[in-house]
JSON list of C-alpha atoms (C1' of nucleotides) in Angstrom, two decimals:
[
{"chain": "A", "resi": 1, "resn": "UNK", "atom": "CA", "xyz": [18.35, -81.21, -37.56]},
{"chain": "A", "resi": 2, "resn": "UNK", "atom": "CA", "xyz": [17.22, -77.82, -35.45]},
{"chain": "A", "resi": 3, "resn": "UNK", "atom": "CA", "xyz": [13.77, -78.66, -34.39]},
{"chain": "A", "resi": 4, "resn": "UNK", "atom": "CA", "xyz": [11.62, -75.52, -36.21]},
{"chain": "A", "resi": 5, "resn": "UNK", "atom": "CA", "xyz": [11.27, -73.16, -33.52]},
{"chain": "A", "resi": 6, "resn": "UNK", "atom": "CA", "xyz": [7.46, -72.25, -34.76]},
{"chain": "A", "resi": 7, "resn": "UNK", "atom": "CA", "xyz": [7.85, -69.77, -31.83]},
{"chain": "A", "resi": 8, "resn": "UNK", "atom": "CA", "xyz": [9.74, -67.53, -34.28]},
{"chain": "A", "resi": 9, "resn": "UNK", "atom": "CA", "xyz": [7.08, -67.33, -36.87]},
{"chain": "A", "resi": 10, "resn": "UNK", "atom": "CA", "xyz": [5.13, -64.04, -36.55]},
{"chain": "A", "resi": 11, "resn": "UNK", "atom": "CA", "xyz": [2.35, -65.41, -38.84]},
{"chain": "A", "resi": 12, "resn": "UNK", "atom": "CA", "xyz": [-0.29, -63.86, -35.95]},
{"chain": "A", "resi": 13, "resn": "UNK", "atom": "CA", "xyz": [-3.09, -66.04, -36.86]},
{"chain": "A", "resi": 14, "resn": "UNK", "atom": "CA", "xyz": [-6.43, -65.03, -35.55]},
{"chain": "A", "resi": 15, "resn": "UNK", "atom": "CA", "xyz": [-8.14, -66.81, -33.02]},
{"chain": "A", "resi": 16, "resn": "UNK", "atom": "CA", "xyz": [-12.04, -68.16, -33.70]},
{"chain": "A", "resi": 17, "resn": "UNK", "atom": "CA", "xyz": [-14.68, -65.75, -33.30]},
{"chain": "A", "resi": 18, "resn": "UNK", "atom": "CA", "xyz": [-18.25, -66.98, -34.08]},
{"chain": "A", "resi": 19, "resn": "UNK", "atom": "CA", "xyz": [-20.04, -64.13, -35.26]},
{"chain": "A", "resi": 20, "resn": "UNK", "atom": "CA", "xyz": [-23.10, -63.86, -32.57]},
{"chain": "A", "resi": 21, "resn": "UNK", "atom": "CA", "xyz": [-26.56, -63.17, -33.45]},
{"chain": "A", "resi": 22, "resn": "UNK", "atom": "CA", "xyz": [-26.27, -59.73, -32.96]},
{"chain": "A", "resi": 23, "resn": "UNK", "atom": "CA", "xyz": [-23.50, -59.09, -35.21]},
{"chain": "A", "resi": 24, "resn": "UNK", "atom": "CA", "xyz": [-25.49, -61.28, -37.86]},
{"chain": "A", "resi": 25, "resn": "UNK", "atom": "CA", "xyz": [-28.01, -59.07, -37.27]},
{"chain": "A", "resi": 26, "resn": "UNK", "atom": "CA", "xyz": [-26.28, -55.91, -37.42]},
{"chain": "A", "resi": 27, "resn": "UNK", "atom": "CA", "xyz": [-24.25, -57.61, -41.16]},
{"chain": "A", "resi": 28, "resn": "UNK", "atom": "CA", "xyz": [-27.68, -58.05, -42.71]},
{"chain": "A", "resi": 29, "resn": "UNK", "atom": "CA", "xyz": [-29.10, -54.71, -41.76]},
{"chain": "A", "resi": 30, "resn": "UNK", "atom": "CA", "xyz": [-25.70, -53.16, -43.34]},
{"chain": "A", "resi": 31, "resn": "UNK", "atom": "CA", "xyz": [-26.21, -55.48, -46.40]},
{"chain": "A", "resi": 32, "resn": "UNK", "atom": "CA", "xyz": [-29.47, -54.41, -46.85]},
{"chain": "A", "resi": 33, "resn": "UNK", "atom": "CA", "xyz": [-28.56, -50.71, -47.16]},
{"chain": "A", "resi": 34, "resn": "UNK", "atom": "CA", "xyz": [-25.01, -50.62, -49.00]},
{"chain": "A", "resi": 35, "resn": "UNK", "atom": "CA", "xyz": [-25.14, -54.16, -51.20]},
{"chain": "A", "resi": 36, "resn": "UNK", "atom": "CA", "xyz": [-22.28, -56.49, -51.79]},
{"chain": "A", "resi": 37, "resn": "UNK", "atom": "CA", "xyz": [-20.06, -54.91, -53.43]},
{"chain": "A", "resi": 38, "resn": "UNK", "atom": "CA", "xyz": [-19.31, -52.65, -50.42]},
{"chain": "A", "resi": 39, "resn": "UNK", "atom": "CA", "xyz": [-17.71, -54.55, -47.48]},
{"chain": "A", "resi": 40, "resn": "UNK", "atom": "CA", "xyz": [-15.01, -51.47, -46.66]},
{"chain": "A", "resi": 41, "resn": "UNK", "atom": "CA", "xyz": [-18.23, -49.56, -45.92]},
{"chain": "A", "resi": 42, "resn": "UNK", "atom": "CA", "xyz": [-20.39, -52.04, -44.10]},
{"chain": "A", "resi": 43, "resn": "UNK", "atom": "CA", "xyz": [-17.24, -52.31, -41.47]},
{"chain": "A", "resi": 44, "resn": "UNK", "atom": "CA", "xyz": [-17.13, -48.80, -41.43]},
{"chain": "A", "resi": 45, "resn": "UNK", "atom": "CA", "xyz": [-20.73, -48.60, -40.52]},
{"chain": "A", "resi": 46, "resn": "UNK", "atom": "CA", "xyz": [-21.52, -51.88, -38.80]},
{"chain": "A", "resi": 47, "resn": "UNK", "atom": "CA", "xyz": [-18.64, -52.70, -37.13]},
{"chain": "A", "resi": 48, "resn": "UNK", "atom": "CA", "xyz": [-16.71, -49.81, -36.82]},
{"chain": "A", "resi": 49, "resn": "UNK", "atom": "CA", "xyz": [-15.48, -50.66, -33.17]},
{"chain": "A", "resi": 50, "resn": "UNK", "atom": "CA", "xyz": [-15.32, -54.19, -33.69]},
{"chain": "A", "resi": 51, "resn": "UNK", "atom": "CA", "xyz": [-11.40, -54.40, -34.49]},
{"chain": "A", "resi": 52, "resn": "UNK", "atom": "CA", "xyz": [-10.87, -58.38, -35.28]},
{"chain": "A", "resi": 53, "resn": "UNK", "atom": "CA", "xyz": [-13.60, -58.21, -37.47]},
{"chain": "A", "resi": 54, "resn": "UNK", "atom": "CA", "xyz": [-12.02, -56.72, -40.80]},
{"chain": "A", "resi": 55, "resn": "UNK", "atom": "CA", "xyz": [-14.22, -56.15, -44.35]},
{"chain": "A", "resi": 56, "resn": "UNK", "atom": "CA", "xyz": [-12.46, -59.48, -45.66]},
{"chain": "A", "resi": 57, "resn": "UNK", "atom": "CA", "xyz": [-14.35, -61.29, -42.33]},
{"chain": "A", "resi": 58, "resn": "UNK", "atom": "CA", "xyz": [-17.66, -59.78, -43.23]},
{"chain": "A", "resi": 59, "resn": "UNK", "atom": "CA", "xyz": [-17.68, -60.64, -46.90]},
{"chain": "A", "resi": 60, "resn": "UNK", "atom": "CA", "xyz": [-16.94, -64.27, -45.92]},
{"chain": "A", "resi": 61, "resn": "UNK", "atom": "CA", "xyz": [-19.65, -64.04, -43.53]},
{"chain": "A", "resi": 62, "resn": "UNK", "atom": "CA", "xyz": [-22.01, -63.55, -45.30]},
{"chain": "A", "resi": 63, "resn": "UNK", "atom": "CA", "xyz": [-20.62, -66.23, -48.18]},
{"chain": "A", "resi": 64, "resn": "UNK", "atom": "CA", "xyz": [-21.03, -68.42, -44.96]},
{"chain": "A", "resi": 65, "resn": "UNK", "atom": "CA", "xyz": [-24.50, -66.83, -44.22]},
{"chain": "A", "resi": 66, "resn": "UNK", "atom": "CA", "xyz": [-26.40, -67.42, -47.64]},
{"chain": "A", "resi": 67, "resn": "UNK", "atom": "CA", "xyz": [-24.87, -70.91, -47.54]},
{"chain": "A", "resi": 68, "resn": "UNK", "atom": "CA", "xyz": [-26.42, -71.44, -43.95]},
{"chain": "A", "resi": 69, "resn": "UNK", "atom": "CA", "xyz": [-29.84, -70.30, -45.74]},
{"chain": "A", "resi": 70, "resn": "UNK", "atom": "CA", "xyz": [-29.93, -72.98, -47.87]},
{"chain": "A", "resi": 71, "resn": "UNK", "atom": "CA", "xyz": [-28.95, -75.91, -45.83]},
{"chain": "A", "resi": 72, "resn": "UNK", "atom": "CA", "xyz": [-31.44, -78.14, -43.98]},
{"chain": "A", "resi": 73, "resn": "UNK", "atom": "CA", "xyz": [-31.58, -76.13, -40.23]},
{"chain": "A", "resi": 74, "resn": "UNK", "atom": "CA", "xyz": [-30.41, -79.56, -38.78]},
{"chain": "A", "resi": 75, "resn": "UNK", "atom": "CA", "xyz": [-26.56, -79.39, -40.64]},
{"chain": "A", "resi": 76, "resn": "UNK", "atom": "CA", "xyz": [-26.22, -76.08, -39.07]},
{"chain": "A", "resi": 77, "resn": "UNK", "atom": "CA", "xyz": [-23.53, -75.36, -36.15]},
{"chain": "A", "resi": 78, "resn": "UNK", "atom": "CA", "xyz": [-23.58, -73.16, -33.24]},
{"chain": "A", "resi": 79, "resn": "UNK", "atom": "CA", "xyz": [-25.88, -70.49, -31.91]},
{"chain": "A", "resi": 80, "resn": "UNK", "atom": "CA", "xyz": [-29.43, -71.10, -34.02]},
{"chain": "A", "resi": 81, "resn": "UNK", "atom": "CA", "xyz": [-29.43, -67.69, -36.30]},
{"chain": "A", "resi": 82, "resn": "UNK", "atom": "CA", "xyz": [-33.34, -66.20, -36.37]},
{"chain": "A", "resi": 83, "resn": "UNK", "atom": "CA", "xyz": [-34.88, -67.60, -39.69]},
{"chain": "A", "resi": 84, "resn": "UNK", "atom": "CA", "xyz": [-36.10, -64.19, -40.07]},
{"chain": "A", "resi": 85, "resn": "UNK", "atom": "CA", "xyz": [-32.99, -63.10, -40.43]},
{"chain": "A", "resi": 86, "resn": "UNK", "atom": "CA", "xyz": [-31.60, -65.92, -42.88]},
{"chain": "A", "resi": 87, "resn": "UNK", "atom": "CA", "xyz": [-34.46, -64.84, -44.89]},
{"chain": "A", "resi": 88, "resn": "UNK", "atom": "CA", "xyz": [-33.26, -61.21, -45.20]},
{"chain": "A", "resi": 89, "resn": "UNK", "atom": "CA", "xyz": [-30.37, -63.02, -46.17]},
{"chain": "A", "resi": 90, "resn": "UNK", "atom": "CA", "xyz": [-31.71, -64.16, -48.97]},
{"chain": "A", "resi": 91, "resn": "UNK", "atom": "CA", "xyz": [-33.05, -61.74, -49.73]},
{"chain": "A", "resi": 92, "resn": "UNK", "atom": "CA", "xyz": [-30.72, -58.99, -49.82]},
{"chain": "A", "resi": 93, "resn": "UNK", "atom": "CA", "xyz": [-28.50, -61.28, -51.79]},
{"chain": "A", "resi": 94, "resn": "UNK", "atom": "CA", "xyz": [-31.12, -61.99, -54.44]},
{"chain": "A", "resi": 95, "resn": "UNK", "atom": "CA", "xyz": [-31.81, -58.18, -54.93]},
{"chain": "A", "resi": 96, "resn": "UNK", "atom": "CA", "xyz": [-27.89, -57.01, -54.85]},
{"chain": "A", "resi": 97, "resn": "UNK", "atom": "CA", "xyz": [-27.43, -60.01, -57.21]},
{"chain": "A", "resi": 98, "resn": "UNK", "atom": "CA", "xyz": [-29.90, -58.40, -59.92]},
{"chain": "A", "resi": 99, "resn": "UNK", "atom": "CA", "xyz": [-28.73, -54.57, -59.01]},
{"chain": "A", "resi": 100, "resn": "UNK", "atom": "CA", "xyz": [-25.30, -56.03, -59.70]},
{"chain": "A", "resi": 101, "resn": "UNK", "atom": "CA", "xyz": [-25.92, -57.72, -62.89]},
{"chain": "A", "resi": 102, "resn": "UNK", "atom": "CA", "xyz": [-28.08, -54.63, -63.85]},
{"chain": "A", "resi": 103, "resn": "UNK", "atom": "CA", "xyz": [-24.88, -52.73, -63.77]},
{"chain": "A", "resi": 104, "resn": "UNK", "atom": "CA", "xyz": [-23.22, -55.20, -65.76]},
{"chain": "A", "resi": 105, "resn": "UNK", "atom": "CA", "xyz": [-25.72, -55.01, -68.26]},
{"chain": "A", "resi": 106, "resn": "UNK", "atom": "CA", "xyz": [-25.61, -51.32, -68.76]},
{"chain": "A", "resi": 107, "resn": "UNK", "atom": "CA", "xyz": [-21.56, -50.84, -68.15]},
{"chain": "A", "resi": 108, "resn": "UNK", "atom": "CA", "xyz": [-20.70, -53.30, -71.55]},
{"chain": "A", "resi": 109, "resn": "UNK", "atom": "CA", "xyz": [-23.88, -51.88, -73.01]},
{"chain": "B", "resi": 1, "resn": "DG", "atom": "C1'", "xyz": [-5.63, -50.17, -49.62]},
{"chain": "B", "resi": 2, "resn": "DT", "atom": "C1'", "xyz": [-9.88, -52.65, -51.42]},
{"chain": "B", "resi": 3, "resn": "DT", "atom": "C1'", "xyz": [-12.38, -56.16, -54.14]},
{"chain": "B", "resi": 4, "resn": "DA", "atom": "C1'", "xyz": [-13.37, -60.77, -55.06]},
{"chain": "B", "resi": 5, "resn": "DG", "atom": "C1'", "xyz": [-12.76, -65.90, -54.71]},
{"chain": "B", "resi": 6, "resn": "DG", "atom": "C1'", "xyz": [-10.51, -69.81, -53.93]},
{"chain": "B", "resi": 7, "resn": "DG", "atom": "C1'", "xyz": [-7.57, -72.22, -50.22]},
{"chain": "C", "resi": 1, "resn": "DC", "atom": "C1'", "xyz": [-9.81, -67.66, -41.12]},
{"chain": "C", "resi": 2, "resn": "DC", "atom": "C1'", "xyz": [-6.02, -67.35, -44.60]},
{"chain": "C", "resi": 3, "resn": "DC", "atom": "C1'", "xyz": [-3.85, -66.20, -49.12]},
{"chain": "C", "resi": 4, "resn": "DT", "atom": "C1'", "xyz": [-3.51, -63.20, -52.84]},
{"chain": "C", "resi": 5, "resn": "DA", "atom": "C1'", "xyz": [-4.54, -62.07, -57.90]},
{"chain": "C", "resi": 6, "resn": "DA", "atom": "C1'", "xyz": [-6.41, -57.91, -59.78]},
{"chain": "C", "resi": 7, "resn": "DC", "atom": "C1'", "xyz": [-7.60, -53.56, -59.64]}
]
DNA sequence: GTTAGGG
DNA sequence: CCCTAAC
């Protein structure tokens, strides 16, 4: 049998990129302003000039994010992230989670 | 092309 | 990070 040549797949797979505290920092702030429902926008505006981070890597950074919130600080990996800033977390997630479901309300309403 | 979630 | 149904 012909030994798969996995040199000929293309399937460019990115290489790991922990998100540092400052781009944590600079997601939440985003967050905090647009919501979301909006990650096209908070690359635009947030990470802009930041090409391996695309919309679909900042959306599941921050699913990552509000999960880090709520585990004990002890199960969590890599660069300690500012409670302060897991707490904005929270928060913005809580408030975009009511202005979302408002919208719901009032759009089958 | 972007959103939204599971894989 | 990837995959991709839905929109």
């Amino acid at each position: 049998m012909r030994p798969k040549s996995h040199s000929l797949e293309i399937h460019k797979r990115r290489i790991r990129r922990p998100f540092s505290v400052g781009e944590v920092e600079s997601l939440v702030q985003a967050v905090e302003q647009l919501g979301t429902g909006r990650w096209r926008d908070v690359k635009l505006q947030a990470f802009e000039n930041a090409k391996h981070r695309t919309y679909v890597d900042l959306k599941d950074k921050w699913k990552t994010l509000v999960h880090t919130a709520q585990i004990a600080p002890h199960q969590r990996r890599g660069d300690p992230v500012p409670q302060e800033l897991l707490d904005r977390v929270i928060a913005a997630n809580n408030y975009w989670a009511a202005h979302q479901a408002k919208e719901q309300a009032e759009l089958e309403a």
